[in-house]
mmCIF file with all atom_site columns, C-alpha atoms in Angstrom:
data_model
loop_
_atom_site.group_PDB
_atom_site.id
_atom_site.type_symbol
_atom_site.label_atom_id
_atom_site.label_alt_id
_atom_site.label_comp_id
_atom_site.label_asym_id
_atom_site.label_entity_id
_atom_site.label_seq_id
_atom_site.pdbx_PDB_ins_code
_atom_site.Cartn_x
_atom_site.Cartn_y
_atom_site.Cartn_z
_atom_site.occupancy
_atom_site.B_iso_or_equiv
_atom_site.pdbx_formal_charge
_atom_site.auth_seq_id
_atom_site.auth_comp_id
_atom_site.auth_asym_id
_atom_site.auth_atom_id
_atom_site.pdbx_PDB_model_num
ATOM 1   C CA . GLU A 1 1   ? 7.142  -14.046 1.608   1.00 0.00 ? 292 GLU A CA 1
ATOM 2   C CA . ASP A 1 2   ? 9.492  -11.142 0.968   1.00 0.00 ? 293 ASP A CA 1
ATOM 3   C CA . LYS A 1 3   ? 10.005 -10.340 -2.700  1.00 0.00 ? 294 LYS A CA 1
ATOM 4   C CA . VAL A 1 4   ? 11.627 -7.786  -4.958  1.00 0.00 ? 295 VAL A CA 1
ATOM 5   C CA . VAL A 1 5   ? 10.491 -7.393  -8.558  1.00 0.00 ? 296 VAL A CA 1
ATOM 6   C CA . GLN A 1 6   ? 12.362 -5.419  -11.179 1.00 0.00 ? 297 GLN A CA 1
ATOM 7   C CA . SER A 1 7   ? 11.006 -4.223  -14.485 1.00 0.00 ? 298 SER A CA 1
ATOM 8   C CA . PRO A 1 8   ? 11.558 -4.350  -17.311 1.00 0.00 ? 299 PRO A CA 1
ATOM 9   C CA . LEU A 1 9   ? 13.629 -7.525  -17.433 1.00 0.00 ? 300 LEU A CA 1
ATOM 10  C CA . SER A 1 10  ? 15.519 -6.157  -20.399 1.00 0.00 ? 301 SER A CA 1
ATOM 11  C CA . LEU A 1 11  ? 15.706 -2.896  -22.284 1.00 0.00 ? 302 LEU A CA 1
ATOM 12  C CA . VAL A 1 12  ? 17.432 -1.808  -25.487 1.00 0.00 ? 303 VAL A CA 1
ATOM 13  C CA . VAL A 1 13  ? 17.856 1.902   -26.185 1.00 0.00 ? 304 VAL A CA 1
ATOM 14  C CA . HIS A 1 14  ? 20.082 4.141   -28.266 1.00 0.00 ? 305 HIS A CA 1
ATOM 15  C CA . GLU A 1 15  ? 22.960 6.168   -26.947 1.00 0.00 ? 306 GLU A CA 1
ATOM 16  C CA . GLY A 1 16  ? 21.732 9.494   -25.620 1.00 0.00 ? 307 GLY A CA 1
ATOM 17  C CA . ASP A 1 17  ? 18.323 8.208   -24.552 1.00 0.00 ? 308 ASP A CA 1
ATOM 18  C CA . THR A 1 18  ? 17.052 8.458   -20.977 1.00 0.00 ? 309 THR A CA 1
ATOM 19  C CA . VAL A 1 19  ? 15.975 5.265   -19.221 1.00 0.00 ? 310 VAL A CA 1
ATOM 20  C CA . THR A 1 20  ? 13.980 4.533   -16.082 1.00 0.00 ? 311 THR A CA 1
ATOM 21  C CA . LEU A 1 21  ? 14.357 1.220   -14.297 1.00 0.00 ? 312 LEU A CA 1
ATOM 22  C CA . ASN A 1 22  ? 11.835 0.087   -11.723 1.00 0.00 ? 313 ASN A CA 1
ATOM 23  C CA . CYS A 1 23  ? 12.093 -1.876  -8.504  1.00 0.00 ? 314 CYS A CA 1
ATOM 24  C CA . SER A 1 24  ? 9.017  -2.776  -6.458  1.00 0.00 ? 315 SER A CA 1
ATOM 25  C CA . TYR A 1 25  ? 9.065  -4.677  -3.213  1.00 0.00 ? 316 TYR A CA 1
ATOM 26  C CA . GLU A 1 26  ? 6.984  -6.412  -0.599  1.00 0.00 ? 317 GLU A CA 1
ATOM 27  C CA . VAL A 1 27  ? 8.941  -7.050  2.574   1.00 0.00 ? 318 VAL A CA 1
ATOM 28  C CA . THR A 1 28  ? 8.045  -7.445  6.218   1.00 0.00 ? 319 THR A CA 1
ATOM 29  C CA . ASN A 1 29  ? 10.560 -5.090  7.790   1.00 0.00 ? 320 ASN A CA 1
ATOM 30  C CA . PHE A 1 30  ? 12.069 -2.562  5.375   1.00 0.00 ? 321 PHE A CA 1
ATOM 31  C CA . ARG A 1 31  ? 15.460 -1.152  6.354   1.00 0.00 ? 322 ARG A CA 1
ATOM 32  C CA . SER A 1 32  ? 17.022 0.030   3.087   1.00 0.00 ? 323 SER A CA 1
ATOM 33  C CA . LEU A 1 33  ? 17.037 -0.378  -0.681  1.00 0.00 ? 324 LEU A CA 1
ATOM 34  C CA . LEU A 1 34  ? 20.240 -0.636  -2.675  1.00 0.00 ? 325 LEU A CA 1
ATOM 35  C CA . TRP A 1 35  ? 21.030 -0.375  -6.373  1.00 0.00 ? 326 TRP A CA 1
ATOM 36  C CA . TYR A 1 36  ? 23.976 -2.137  -7.992  1.00 0.00 ? 327 TYR A CA 1
ATOM 37  C CA . LYS A 1 37  ? 25.447 -2.260  -11.492 1.00 0.00 ? 328 LYS A CA 1
ATOM 38  C CA . GLN A 1 38  ? 26.789 -5.578  -12.748 1.00 0.00 ? 329 GLN A CA 1
ATOM 39  C CA . GLU A 1 39  ? 28.856 -5.871  -15.881 1.00 0.00 ? 330 GLU A CA 1
ATOM 40  C CA . LYS A 1 40  ? 30.676 -9.120  -16.630 1.00 0.00 ? 331 LYS A CA 1
ATOM 41  C CA . LYS A 1 41  ? 31.865 -9.478  -13.086 1.00 0.00 ? 332 LYS A CA 1
ATOM 42  C CA . ALA A 1 42  ? 30.912 -8.603  -9.528  1.00 0.00 ? 333 ALA A CA 1
ATOM 43  C CA . PRO A 1 43  ? 28.135 -6.118  -8.713  1.00 0.00 ? 334 PRO A CA 1
ATOM 44  C CA . THR A 1 44  ? 29.307 -2.603  -7.917  1.00 0.00 ? 335 THR A CA 1
ATOM 45  C CA . PHE A 1 45  ? 27.387 -0.334  -5.564  1.00 0.00 ? 336 PHE A CA 1
ATOM 46  C CA . LEU A 1 46  ? 25.434 2.644   -6.897  1.00 0.00 ? 337 LEU A CA 1
ATOM 47  C CA . PHE A 1 47  ? 23.024 3.949   -4.248  1.00 0.00 ? 338 PHE A CA 1
ATOM 48  C CA . MET A 1 48  ? 21.523 3.195   -0.872  1.00 0.00 ? 339 MET A CA 1
ATOM 49  C CA . LEU A 1 49  ? 18.083 4.648   -0.078  1.00 0.00 ? 340 LEU A CA 1
ATOM 50  C CA . THR A 1 50  ? 16.363 4.678   3.256   1.00 0.00 ? 341 THR A CA 1
ATOM 51  C CA . SER A 1 51  ? 14.001 7.668   3.177   1.00 0.00 ? 342 SER A CA 1
ATOM 52  C CA . SER A 1 52  ? 11.144 8.465   0.821   1.00 0.00 ? 343 SER A CA 1
ATOM 53  C CA . GLY A 1 53  ? 11.355 11.377  -1.542  1.00 0.00 ? 344 GLY A CA 1
ATOM 54  C CA . ILE A 1 54  ? 15.061 12.116  -1.216  1.00 0.00 ? 345 ILE A CA 1
ATOM 55  C CA . GLU A 1 55  ? 16.813 11.793  -4.541  1.00 0.00 ? 346 GLU A CA 1
ATOM 56  C CA . LYS A 1 56  ? 20.276 10.323  -4.636  1.00 0.00 ? 347 LYS A CA 1
ATOM 57  C CA . LYS A 1 57  ? 22.369 11.521  -7.551  1.00 0.00 ? 348 LYS A CA 1
ATOM 58  C CA . SER A 1 58  ? 25.711 10.605  -9.054  1.00 0.00 ? 349 SER A CA 1
ATOM 59  C CA . GLY A 1 59  ? 26.526 12.146  -12.400 1.00 0.00 ? 350 GLY A CA 1
ATOM 60  C CA . ARG A 1 60  ? 23.940 10.968  -14.926 1.00 0.00 ? 351 ARG A CA 1
ATOM 61  C CA . LEU A 1 61  ? 22.422 8.447   -12.525 1.00 0.00 ? 352 LEU A CA 1
ATOM 62  C CA . SER A 1 62  ? 19.770 9.238   -9.955  1.00 0.00 ? 353 SER A CA 1
ATOM 63  C CA . SER A 1 63  ? 17.417 7.240   -7.792  1.00 0.00 ? 354 SER A CA 1
ATOM 64  C CA . ILE A 1 64  ? 14.452 7.859   -5.545  1.00 0.00 ? 355 ILE A CA 1
ATOM 65  C CA . LEU A 1 65  ? 12.436 5.779   -3.125  1.00 0.00 ? 356 LEU A CA 1
ATOM 66  C CA . ASP A 1 66  ? 8.686  5.790   -2.432  1.00 0.00 ? 357 ASP A CA 1
ATOM 67  C CA . LYS A 1 67  ? 8.052  3.901   0.806   1.00 0.00 ? 358 LYS A CA 1
ATOM 68  C CA . LYS A 1 68  ? 4.312  4.449   0.623   1.00 0.00 ? 359 LYS A CA 1
ATOM 69  C CA . GLU A 1 69  ? 3.928  2.850   -2.800  1.00 0.00 ? 360 GLU A CA 1
ATOM 70  C CA . LEU A 1 70  ? 6.817  0.429   -2.147  1.00 0.00 ? 361 LEU A CA 1
ATOM 71  C CA . PHE A 1 71  ? 9.024  1.101   -5.128  1.00 0.00 ? 362 PHE A CA 1
ATOM 72  C CA . SER A 1 72  ? 12.174 2.780   -6.306  1.00 0.00 ? 363 SER A CA 1
ATOM 73  C CA . ILE A 1 73  ? 13.315 4.018   -9.697  1.00 0.00 ? 364 ILE A CA 1
ATOM 74  C CA . LEU A 1 74  ? 16.772 4.376   -11.164 1.00 0.00 ? 365 LEU A CA 1
ATOM 75  C CA . ASN A 1 75  ? 17.135 6.997   -13.878 1.00 0.00 ? 366 ASN A CA 1
ATOM 76  C CA . ILE A 1 76  ? 20.010 7.222   -16.309 1.00 0.00 ? 367 ILE A CA 1
ATOM 77  C CA . THR A 1 77  ? 20.136 10.291  -18.557 1.00 0.00 ? 368 THR A CA 1
ATOM 78  C CA . ALA A 1 78  ? 22.175 10.761  -21.741 1.00 0.00 ? 369 ALA A CA 1
ATOM 79  C CA . THR A 1 79  ? 23.004 7.055   -21.805 1.00 0.00 ? 370 THR A CA 1
ATOM 80  C CA . GLN A 1 80  ? 26.380 5.853   -23.061 1.00 0.00 ? 371 GLN A CA 1
ATOM 81  C CA . THR A 1 81  ? 27.498 2.430   -24.282 1.00 0.00 ? 372 THR A CA 1
ATOM 82  C CA . GLY A 1 82  ? 29.378 2.015   -21.001 1.00 0.00 ? 373 GLY A CA 1
ATOM 83  C CA . ASP A 1 83  ? 26.041 2.021   -19.180 1.00 0.00 ? 374 ASP A CA 1
ATOM 84  C CA . SER A 1 84  ? 25.254 -1.374  -20.712 1.00 0.00 ? 375 SER A CA 1
ATOM 85  C CA . ALA A 1 85  ? 24.966 -3.756  -17.772 1.00 0.00 ? 376 ALA A CA 1
ATOM 86  C CA . VAL A 1 86  ? 22.561 -5.584  -15.529 1.00 0.00 ? 377 VAL A CA 1
ATOM 87  C CA . TYR A 1 87  ? 21.137 -3.300  -12.853 1.00 0.00 ? 378 TYR A CA 1
ATOM 88  C CA . LEU A 1 88  ? 20.248 -5.029  -9.617  1.00 0.00 ? 379 LEU A CA 1
ATOM 89  C CA . CYS A 1 89  ? 17.956 -3.851  -6.854  1.00 0.00 ? 380 CYS A CA 1
ATOM 90  C CA . ALA A 1 90  ? 18.100 -5.298  -3.342  1.00 0.00 ? 381 ALA A CA 1
ATOM 91  C CA . VAL A 1 91  ? 15.994 -4.616  -0.264  1.00 0.00 ? 382 VAL A CA 1
ATOM 92  C CA . CYS A 1 92  ? 17.197 -5.202  3.276   1.00 0.00 ? 383 CYS A CA 1
ATOM 93  C CA . SER A 1 93  ? 14.496 -6.839  5.370   1.00 0.00 ? 384 SER A CA 1
ATOM 94  C CA . ASN A 1 94  ? 14.798 -8.780  8.612   1.00 0.00 ? 385 ASN A CA 1
ATOM 95  C CA . TYR A 1 95  ? 18.579 -8.682  8.418   1.00 0.00 ? 386 TYR A CA 1
ATOM 96  C CA . GLN A 1 96  ? 18.786 -10.172 4.930   1.00 0.00 ? 387 GLN A CA 1
ATOM 97  C CA . LEU A 1 97  ? 19.093 -8.661  1.488   1.00 0.00 ? 388 LEU A CA 1
ATOM 98  C CA . ILE A 1 98  ? 16.370 -9.745  -0.929  1.00 0.00 ? 389 ILE A CA 1
ATOM 99  C CA . TRP A 1 99  ? 17.575 -9.378  -4.491  1.00 0.00 ? 390 TRP A CA 1
ATOM 100 C CA . GLY A 1 100 ? 15.597 -8.725  -7.638  1.00 0.00 ? 391 GLY A CA 1
ATOM 101 C CA . ALA A 1 101 ? 16.417 -10.633 -10.829 1.00 0.00 ? 392 ALA A CA 1
ATOM 102 C CA . GLY A 1 102 ? 17.827 -7.511  -12.450 1.00 0.00 ? 393 GLY A CA 1
ATOM 103 C CA . THR A 1 103 ? 17.193 -5.401  -15.547 1.00 0.00 ? 394 THR A CA 1
ATOM 104 C CA . LYS A 1 104 ? 19.511 -6.036  -18.478 1.00 0.00 ? 395 LYS A CA 1
ATOM 105 C CA . LEU A 1 105 ? 20.179 -2.708  -20.185 1.00 0.00 ? 396 LEU A CA 1
ATOM 106 C CA . ILE A 1 106 ? 21.725 -2.581  -23.645 1.00 0.00 ? 397 ILE A CA 1
ATOM 107 C CA . ILE A 1 107 ? 22.796 0.756   -25.099 1.00 0.00 ? 398 ILE A CA 1
ATOM 108 C CA . LYS A 1 108 ? 23.203 0.768   -28.891 1.00 0.00 ? 399 LYS A CA 1
ATOM 109 C CA . PRO A 1 109 ? 25.660 3.264   -30.414 1.00 0.00 ? 400 PRO A CA 1
ATOM 110 C CA . ASN B 2 1   ? 43.807 -2.427  -0.079  1.00 0.00 ? 259 ASN B CA 1
ATOM 111 C CA . ALA B 2 2   ? 42.687 -5.537  -1.955  1.00 0.00 ? 260 ALA B CA 1
ATOM 112 C CA . GLY B 2 3   ? 39.044 -5.358  -0.817  1.00 0.00 ? 261 GLY B CA 1
ATOM 113 C CA . VAL B 2 4   ? 37.370 -8.757  -1.163  1.00 0.00 ? 262 VAL B CA 1
ATOM 114 C CA . THR B 2 5   ? 39.271 -11.575 -2.836  1.00 0.00 ? 263 THR B CA 1
ATOM 115 C CA . GLN B 2 6   ? 38.117 -15.069 -3.757  1.00 0.00 ? 264 GLN B CA 1
ATOM 116 C CA . THR B 2 7   ? 39.985 -18.210 -4.647  1.00 0.00 ? 265 THR B CA 1
ATOM 117 C CA . PRO B 2 8   ? 39.824 -20.041 -6.939  1.00 0.00 ? 266 PRO B CA 1
ATOM 118 C CA . LYS B 2 9   ? 38.414 -18.074 -9.893  1.00 0.00 ? 267 LYS B CA 1
ATOM 119 C CA . PHE B 2 10  ? 37.355 -21.175 -11.827 1.00 0.00 ? 268 PHE B CA 1
ATOM 120 C CA . ARG B 2 11  ? 36.874 -24.812 -10.914 1.00 0.00 ? 269 ARG B CA 1
ATOM 121 C CA . VAL B 2 12  ? 35.460 -27.923 -12.532 1.00 0.00 ? 270 VAL B CA 1
ATOM 122 C CA . LEU B 2 13  ? 34.347 -30.749 -10.252 1.00 0.00 ? 271 LEU B CA 1
ATOM 123 C CA . LYS B 2 14  ? 32.943 -34.179 -10.846 1.00 0.00 ? 272 LYS B CA 1
ATOM 124 C CA . THR B 2 15  ? 29.731 -35.151 -9.070  1.00 0.00 ? 273 THR B CA 1
ATOM 125 C CA . GLY B 2 16  ? 30.475 -36.248 -5.534  1.00 0.00 ? 274 GLY B CA 1
ATOM 126 C CA . GLN B 2 17  ? 33.772 -34.402 -5.178  1.00 0.00 ? 275 GLN B CA 1
ATOM 127 C CA . SER B 2 18  ? 34.310 -31.841 -2.455  1.00 0.00 ? 276 SER B CA 1
ATOM 128 C CA . MET B 2 19  ? 35.924 -28.434 -2.445  1.00 0.00 ? 277 MET B CA 1
ATOM 129 C CA . THR B 2 20  ? 36.312 -25.257 -0.409  1.00 0.00 ? 278 THR B CA 1
ATOM 130 C CA . LEU B 2 21  ? 36.002 -21.720 -1.691  1.00 0.00 ? 279 LEU B CA 1
ATOM 131 C CA . LEU B 2 22  ? 37.964 -19.109 0.207   1.00 0.00 ? 280 LEU B CA 1
ATOM 132 C CA . CYS B 2 23  ? 36.917 -15.507 0.695   1.00 0.00 ? 281 CYS B CA 1
ATOM 133 C CA . ALA B 2 24  ? 39.144 -12.907 2.322   1.00 0.00 ? 282 ALA B CA 1
ATOM 134 C CA . GLN B 2 25  ? 38.489 -9.244  3.088   1.00 0.00 ? 283 GLN B CA 1
ATOM 135 C CA . ASP B 2 26  ? 40.854 -6.589  4.411   1.00 0.00 ? 284 ASP B CA 1
ATOM 136 C CA . MET B 2 27  ? 38.272 -3.936  5.343   1.00 0.00 ? 285 MET B CA 1
ATOM 137 C CA . ASN B 2 28  ? 37.689 -5.163  8.892   1.00 0.00 ? 286 ASN B CA 1
ATOM 138 C CA . HIS B 2 29  ? 34.027 -5.855  8.119   1.00 0.00 ? 287 HIS B CA 1
ATOM 139 C CA . GLU B 2 30  ? 32.003 -7.831  10.613  1.00 0.00 ? 288 GLU B CA 1
ATOM 140 C CA . TYR B 2 31  ? 29.462 -9.155  8.122   1.00 0.00 ? 289 TYR B CA 1
ATOM 141 C CA . MET B 2 32  ? 30.282 -11.580 5.337   1.00 0.00 ? 290 MET B CA 1
ATOM 142 C CA . TYR B 2 33  ? 28.076 -13.389 2.832   1.00 0.00 ? 291 TYR B CA 1
ATOM 143 C CA . TRP B 2 34  ? 28.135 -16.148 0.264   1.00 0.00 ? 292 TRP B CA 1
ATOM 144 C CA . TYR B 2 35  ? 25.815 -15.874 -2.747  1.00 0.00 ? 293 TYR B CA 1
ATOM 145 C CA . ARG B 2 36  ? 25.212 -17.911 -5.833  1.00 0.00 ? 294 ARG B CA 1
ATOM 146 C CA . GLN B 2 37  ? 24.078 -16.357 -9.074  1.00 0.00 ? 295 GLN B CA 1
ATOM 147 C CA . ASP B 2 38  ? 22.298 -18.327 -11.773 1.00 0.00 ? 296 ASP B CA 1
ATOM 148 C CA . PRO B 2 39  ? 21.039 -16.945 -15.090 1.00 0.00 ? 297 PRO B CA 1
ATOM 149 C CA . GLY B 2 40  ? 17.765 -15.065 -14.708 1.00 0.00 ? 298 GLY B CA 1
ATOM 150 C CA . MET B 2 41  ? 17.573 -15.608 -10.945 1.00 0.00 ? 299 MET B CA 1
ATOM 151 C CA . GLY B 2 42  ? 19.578 -12.775 -9.472  1.00 0.00 ? 300 GLY B CA 1
ATOM 152 C CA . LEU B 2 43  ? 21.666 -13.328 -6.362  1.00 0.00 ? 301 LEU B CA 1
ATOM 153 C CA . ARG B 2 44  ? 20.606 -15.871 -3.759  1.00 0.00 ? 302 ARG B CA 1
ATOM 154 C CA . LEU B 2 45  ? 22.081 -15.908 -0.280  1.00 0.00 ? 303 LEU B CA 1
ATOM 155 C CA . ILE B 2 46  ? 23.595 -19.234 0.781   1.00 0.00 ? 304 ILE B CA 1
ATOM 156 C CA . HIS B 2 47  ? 25.030 -18.470 4.226   1.00 0.00 ? 305 HIS B CA 1
ATOM 157 C CA . TYR B 2 48  ? 26.167 -15.405 6.062   1.00 0.00 ? 306 TYR B CA 1
ATOM 158 C CA . SER B 2 49  ? 28.141 -14.432 9.137   1.00 0.00 ? 307 SER B CA 1
ATOM 159 C CA . VAL B 2 50  ? 27.727 -11.503 11.501  1.00 0.00 ? 308 VAL B CA 1
ATOM 160 C CA . GLY B 2 51  ? 31.106 -11.930 13.127  1.00 0.00 ? 309 GLY B CA 1
ATOM 161 C CA . GLU B 2 52  ? 34.034 -14.210 13.821  1.00 0.00 ? 310 GLU B CA 1
ATOM 162 C CA . GLY B 2 53  ? 32.863 -17.634 14.942  1.00 0.00 ? 311 GLY B CA 1
ATOM 163 C CA . THR B 2 54  ? 29.228 -17.125 13.887  1.00 0.00 ? 312 THR B CA 1
ATOM 164 C CA . THR B 2 55  ? 27.359 -18.358 10.816  1.00 0.00 ? 313 THR B CA 1
ATOM 165 C CA . ALA B 2 56  ? 23.732 -18.490 9.753   1.00 0.00 ? 314 ALA B CA 1
ATOM 166 C CA . LYS B 2 57  ? 21.673 -19.987 6.932   1.00 0.00 ? 315 LYS B CA 1
ATOM 167 C CA . GLY B 2 58  ? 20.430 -17.907 4.070   1.00 0.00 ? 316 GLY B CA 1
ATOM 168 C CA . GLU B 2 59  ? 17.872 -18.628 1.399   1.00 0.00 ? 317 GLU B CA 1
ATOM 169 C CA . VAL B 2 60  ? 19.531 -21.685 -0.219  1.00 0.00 ? 318 VAL B CA 1
ATOM 170 C CA . PRO B 2 61  ? 21.854 -23.354 2.348   1.00 0.00 ? 319 PRO B CA 1
ATOM 171 C CA . ASP B 2 62  ? 21.342 -27.031 1.469   1.00 0.00 ? 320 ASP B CA 1
ATOM 172 C CA . GLY B 2 63  ? 24.474 -28.787 0.253   1.00 0.00 ? 321 GLY B CA 1
ATOM 173 C CA . TYR B 2 64  ? 26.822 -26.111 1.593   1.00 0.00 ? 322 TYR B CA 1
ATOM 174 C CA . ASN B 2 65  ? 28.678 -25.512 4.834   1.00 0.00 ? 323 ASN B CA 1
ATOM 175 C CA . VAL B 2 66  ? 30.596 -22.453 6.000   1.00 0.00 ? 324 VAL B CA 1
ATOM 176 C CA . SER B 2 67  ? 33.094 -21.438 8.624   1.00 0.00 ? 325 SER B CA 1
ATOM 177 C CA . ARG B 2 68  ? 34.321 -18.087 9.930   1.00 0.00 ? 326 ARG B CA 1
ATOM 178 C CA . LEU B 2 69  ? 37.282 -18.931 12.131  1.00 0.00 ? 327 LEU B CA 1
ATOM 179 C CA . LYS B 2 70  ? 38.965 -15.590 11.492  1.00 0.00 ? 328 LYS B CA 1
ATOM 180 C CA . LYS B 2 71  ? 37.234 -12.249 11.008  1.00 0.00 ? 329 LYS B CA 1
ATOM 181 C CA . GLN B 2 72  ? 38.817 -11.668 7.623   1.00 0.00 ? 330 GLN B CA 1
ATOM 182 C CA . ASN B 2 73  ? 38.047 -15.097 6.130   1.00 0.00 ? 331 ASN B CA 1
ATOM 183 C CA . PHE B 2 74  ? 34.799 -16.835 5.228   1.00 0.00 ? 332 PHE B CA 1
ATOM 184 C CA . LEU B 2 75  ? 34.985 -20.336 3.766   1.00 0.00 ? 333 LEU B CA 1
ATOM 185 C CA . LEU B 2 76  ? 32.287 -22.070 1.733   1.00 0.00 ? 334 LEU B CA 1
ATOM 186 C CA . GLY B 2 77  ? 32.427 -25.845 1.497   1.00 0.00 ? 335 GLY B CA 1
ATOM 187 C CA . LEU B 2 78  ? 30.724 -28.286 -0.815  1.00 0.00 ? 336 LEU B CA 1
ATOM 188 C CA . GLU B 2 79  ? 30.965 -31.769 0.704   1.00 0.00 ? 337 GLU B CA 1
ATOM 189 C CA . SER B 2 80  ? 29.511 -33.721 -2.221  1.00 0.00 ? 338 SER B CA 1
ATOM 190 C CA . ALA B 2 81  ? 29.099 -31.598 -5.322  1.00 0.00 ? 339 ALA B CA 1
ATOM 191 C CA . ALA B 2 82  ? 26.023 -31.979 -7.516  1.00 0.00 ? 340 ALA B CA 1
ATOM 192 C CA . PRO B 2 83  ? 25.347 -30.625 -11.036 1.00 0.00 ? 341 PRO B CA 1
ATOM 193 C CA . SER B 2 84  ? 22.678 -28.328 -9.514  1.00 0.00 ? 342 SER B CA 1
ATOM 194 C CA . GLN B 2 85  ? 25.520 -26.492 -7.771  1.00 0.00 ? 343 GLN B CA 1
ATOM 195 C CA . THR B 2 86  ? 26.954 -25.331 -11.077 1.00 0.00 ? 344 THR B CA 1
ATOM 196 C CA . SER B 2 87  ? 26.860 -21.570 -10.662 1.00 0.00 ? 345 SER B CA 1
ATOM 197 C CA . VAL B 2 88  ? 28.860 -18.415 -10.110 1.00 0.00 ? 346 VAL B CA 1
ATOM 198 C CA . TYR B 2 89  ? 29.623 -17.878 -6.435  1.00 0.00 ? 347 TYR B CA 1
ATOM 199 C CA . PHE B 2 90  ? 30.163 -14.429 -4.984  1.00 0.00 ? 348 PHE B CA 1
ATOM 200 C CA . CYS B 2 91  ? 31.452 -13.500 -1.576  1.00 0.00 ? 349 CYS B CA 1
ATOM 201 C CA . ALA B 2 92  ? 30.646 -10.108 -0.094  1.00 0.00 ? 350 ALA B CA 1
ATOM 202 C CA . SER B 2 93  ? 31.268 -8.162  3.076   1.00 0.00 ? 351 SER B CA 1
ATOM 203 C CA . SER B 2 94  ? 29.725 -5.151  4.779   1.00 0.00 ? 352 SER B CA 1
ATOM 204 C CA . THR B 2 95  ? 29.778 -3.104  7.954   1.00 0.00 ? 353 THR B CA 1
ATOM 205 C CA . GLY B 2 96  ? 26.215 -4.165  8.754   1.00 0.00 ? 354 GLY B CA 1
ATOM 206 C CA . PHE B 2 97  ? 22.931 -5.375  7.338   1.00 0.00 ? 355 PHE B CA 1
ATOM 207 C CA . GLY B 2 98  ? 21.342 -3.017  4.872   1.00 0.00 ? 356 GLY B CA 1
ATOM 208 C CA . TYR B 2 99  ? 24.577 -1.246  4.121   1.00 0.00 ? 357 TYR B CA 1
ATOM 209 C CA . GLU B 2 100 ? 26.700 -1.373  1.002   1.00 0.00 ? 358 GLU B CA 1
ATOM 210 C CA . GLN B 2 101 ? 28.092 -4.821  0.340   1.00 0.00 ? 359 GLN B CA 1
ATOM 211 C CA . TYR B 2 102 ? 31.491 -5.115  -1.296  1.00 0.00 ? 360 TYR B CA 1
ATOM 212 C CA . PHE B 2 103 ? 31.753 -8.069  -3.632  1.00 0.00 ? 361 PHE B CA 1
ATOM 213 C CA . GLY B 2 104 ? 34.610 -10.334 -4.593  1.00 0.00 ? 362 GLY B CA 1
ATOM 214 C CA . PRO B 2 105 ? 35.295 -11.134 -8.273  1.00 0.00 ? 363 PRO B CA 1
ATOM 215 C CA . GLY B 2 106 ? 33.389 -14.422 -8.177  1.00 0.00 ? 364 GLY B CA 1
ATOM 216 C CA . THR B 2 107 ? 34.165 -18.111 -8.652  1.00 0.00 ? 365 THR B CA 1
ATOM 217 C CA . ARG B 2 108 ? 32.746 -19.945 -11.631 1.00 0.00 ? 366 ARG B CA 1
ATOM 218 C CA . LEU B 2 109 ? 32.066 -23.544 -10.601 1.00 0.00 ? 367 LEU B CA 1
ATOM 219 C CA . THR B 2 110 ? 31.022 -26.285 -12.984 1.00 0.00 ? 368 THR B CA 1
ATOM 220 C CA . VAL B 2 111 ? 29.957 -29.696 -11.683 1.00 0.00 ? 369 VAL B CA 1
ATOM 221 C CA . THR B 2 112 ? 29.822 -32.443 -14.292 1.00 0.00 ? 370 THR B CA 1
#
């Protein structure tokens, strides 16, 4: 059965810290991995990864995929209170997106 | 460009009642999806559509029906609501599988 597991489930850090969120997967036919940020509403897209070893970067956020070890990480540097959210990972396999349960990130001022 | 819109935003139903949730997108996307999101469980796919006139079951289709009569609209129906269907429902659309999905604002449904 296809599955996506995110860790940790929740994380509390102070503003300015750097955080690393993990997403591991076991799927039958990998096509892509996507990261989303969800505040109190709909998920918003962050990154799509298809190839190992190529870092995607947007401001203080970056992500990389390891297709051999079957995981991805999302890094956030110099965190701000506005980064507080649930971060969702999803893997496209066999024409469906398999979603992880998310990591709830809380940034304390 | 409104993106993906959903109506209604909130609804309370009694057990056994029926309702339809409407999703509309103006991005000319072929693919559309209905998800439910429950606390601690992430997003679960109910049904999806790969084009006008086509629908397919997702991970949790029981108790729901869908229709895609027009490319821009995807309807989710509950024929006989049950308390287990209390959830937040999201519609999404994309250009294809594995690509970025654009989400609507969600519908919070409570079944008493």
